[in-house]
Amino acid sequence: MNLSYVKWGKELEVYYGVLNKDVTLVEEVNKLEWVPINDNFFDMNKYAGEGNIGHIIEEIKIDMK
């Protein structure tokens, strides 16, 4: 899911997935941050987006039901 902030020329992208087996991660240009799905994504001291990431994750959870 992505949000466009046209006024500032910014994009917010959130990728969601569930691993069904152990995998070896390969570092890429942009470092991946793995966090538990039950983390508080509305915590603005930890996550950017002023609650947008929390909203996006909640929408994804609804869609996956």
PDB file of C-alpha atoms in Angstrom:
ATOM      1  CA  MET A   1       0.000   0.000   0.000  1.00  0.00           C
ATOM      2  CA  ASN A   2       1.301   3.458  -0.713  1.00  0.00           C
ATOM      3  CA  LEU A   3       0.282   7.022   0.009  1.00  0.00           C
ATOM      4  CA  SER A   4       1.354  10.000  -2.082  1.00  0.00           C
ATOM      5  CA  TYR A   5       2.101  13.311  -0.406  1.00  0.00           C
ATOM      6  CA  VAL A   6       1.902  15.403  -3.556  1.00  0.00           C
ATOM      7  CA  LYS A   7       2.569  18.738  -1.844  1.00  0.00           C
ATOM      8  CA  TRP A   8       5.976  17.520  -0.603  1.00  0.00           C
ATOM      9  CA  GLY A   9       6.799  15.087  -3.406  1.00  0.00           C
ATOM     10  CA  LYS A  10       6.964  12.160  -0.947  1.00  0.00           C
ATOM     11  CA  GLU A  11       5.729   8.564  -1.075  1.00  0.00           C
ATOM     12  CA  LEU A  12       5.006   6.345   1.924  1.00  0.00           C
ATOM     13  CA  GLU A  13       5.172   2.631   1.078  1.00  0.00           C
ATOM     14  CA  VAL A  14       4.267  -0.200   3.429  1.00  0.00           C
ATOM     15  CA  TYR A  15       4.885  -3.825   2.529  1.00  0.00           C
ATOM     16  CA  TYR A  16       3.272  -6.619   4.481  1.00  0.00           C
ATOM     17  CA  GLY A  17       3.964 -10.314   4.354  1.00  0.00           C
ATOM     18  CA  VAL A  18       4.067 -13.459   6.416  1.00  0.00           C
ATOM     19  CA  LEU A  19       6.991 -15.853   6.265  1.00  0.00           C
ATOM     20  CA  ASN A  20       5.994 -19.501   6.290  1.00  0.00           C
ATOM     21  CA  LYS A  21       9.560 -20.804   6.686  1.00  0.00           C
ATOM     22  CA  ASP A  22      13.007 -19.585   7.723  1.00  0.00           C
ATOM     23  CA  VAL A  23      14.812 -17.600   5.050  1.00  0.00           C
ATOM     24  CA  THR A  24      18.265 -16.095   4.687  1.00  0.00           C
ATOM     25  CA  LEU A  25      17.963 -12.336   4.306  1.00  0.00           C
ATOM     26  CA  VAL A  26      20.219 -10.535   1.849  1.00  0.00           C
ATOM     27  CA  GLU A  27      20.937  -6.872   2.591  1.00  0.00           C
ATOM     28  CA  GLU A  28      19.913  -4.602  -0.260  1.00  0.00           C
ATOM     29  CA  VAL A  29      20.278  -0.911  -1.011  1.00  0.00           C
ATOM     30  CA  ASN A  30      17.496  -0.064   1.453  1.00  0.00           C
ATOM     31  CA  LYS A  31      17.742  -1.894   4.757  1.00  0.00           C
ATOM     32  CA  LEU A  32      14.683  -3.988   5.665  1.00  0.00           C
ATOM     33  CA  GLU A  33      13.235  -3.635   9.140  1.00  0.00           C
ATOM     34  CA  TRP A  34      11.379  -6.712  10.403  1.00  0.00           C
ATOM     35  CA  VAL A  35       8.884  -5.991  13.172  1.00  0.00           C
ATOM     36  CA  PRO A  36       6.175  -8.087  14.827  1.00  0.00           C
ATOM     37  CA  ILE A  37       2.679  -7.561  13.407  1.00  0.00           C
ATOM     38  CA  ASN A  38       1.344  -6.947  16.926  1.00  0.00           C
ATOM     39  CA  ASP A  39       3.675  -3.946  17.406  1.00  0.00           C
ATOM     40  CA  ASN A  40       1.991  -0.577  18.073  1.00  0.00           C
ATOM     41  CA  PHE A  41       2.243   1.054  14.652  1.00  0.00           C
ATOM     42  CA  PHE A  42       0.417   4.109  16.003  1.00  0.00           C
ATOM     43  CA  ASP A  43       3.413   4.896  18.286  1.00  0.00           C
ATOM     44  CA  MET A  44       4.649   8.148  16.747  1.00  0.00           C
ATOM     45  CA  ASN A  45       7.863   7.982  18.805  1.00  0.00           C
ATOM     46  CA  LYS A  46       8.803   4.807  16.918  1.00  0.00           C
ATOM     47  CA  TYR A  47       7.079   5.020  13.532  1.00  0.00           C
ATOM     48  CA  ALA A  48       6.862   7.917  11.094  1.00  0.00           C
ATOM     49  CA  GLY A  49       3.684   8.944   9.342  1.00  0.00           C
ATOM     50  CA  GLU A  50       1.692  10.308  12.285  1.00  0.00           C
ATOM     51  CA  GLY A  51      -0.369   7.128  12.619  1.00  0.00           C
ATOM     52  CA  ASN A  52      -0.624   6.421   8.890  1.00  0.00           C
ATOM     53  CA  ILE A  53       1.382   3.207   9.129  1.00  0.00           C
ATOM     54  CA  GLY A  54      -0.939   1.957  11.879  1.00  0.00           C
ATOM     55  CA  HIS A  55      -3.920   2.783   9.697  1.00  0.00           C
ATOM     56  CA  ILE A  56      -2.396   0.979   6.707  1.00  0.00           C
ATOM     57  CA  ILE A  57      -1.613  -2.151   8.744  1.00  0.00           C
ATOM     58  CA  GLU A  58      -5.160  -2.235  10.143  1.00  0.00           C
ATOM     59  CA  GLU A  59      -6.563  -1.968   6.593  1.00  0.00           C
ATOM     60  CA  ILE A  60      -4.316  -4.841   5.452  1.00  0.00           C
ATOM     61  CA  LYS A  61      -5.482  -6.988   8.399  1.00  0.00           C
ATOM     62  CA  ILE A  62      -9.131  -6.336   7.424  1.00  0.00           C
ATOM     63  CA  ASP A  63      -8.406  -7.252   3.797  1.00  0.00           C
ATOM     64  CA  MET A  64      -6.673 -10.507   4.804  1.00  0.00           C
ATOM     65  CA  LYS A  65      -9.697 -11.857   6.730  1.00  0.00           C
TER      66      LYS A  65
END
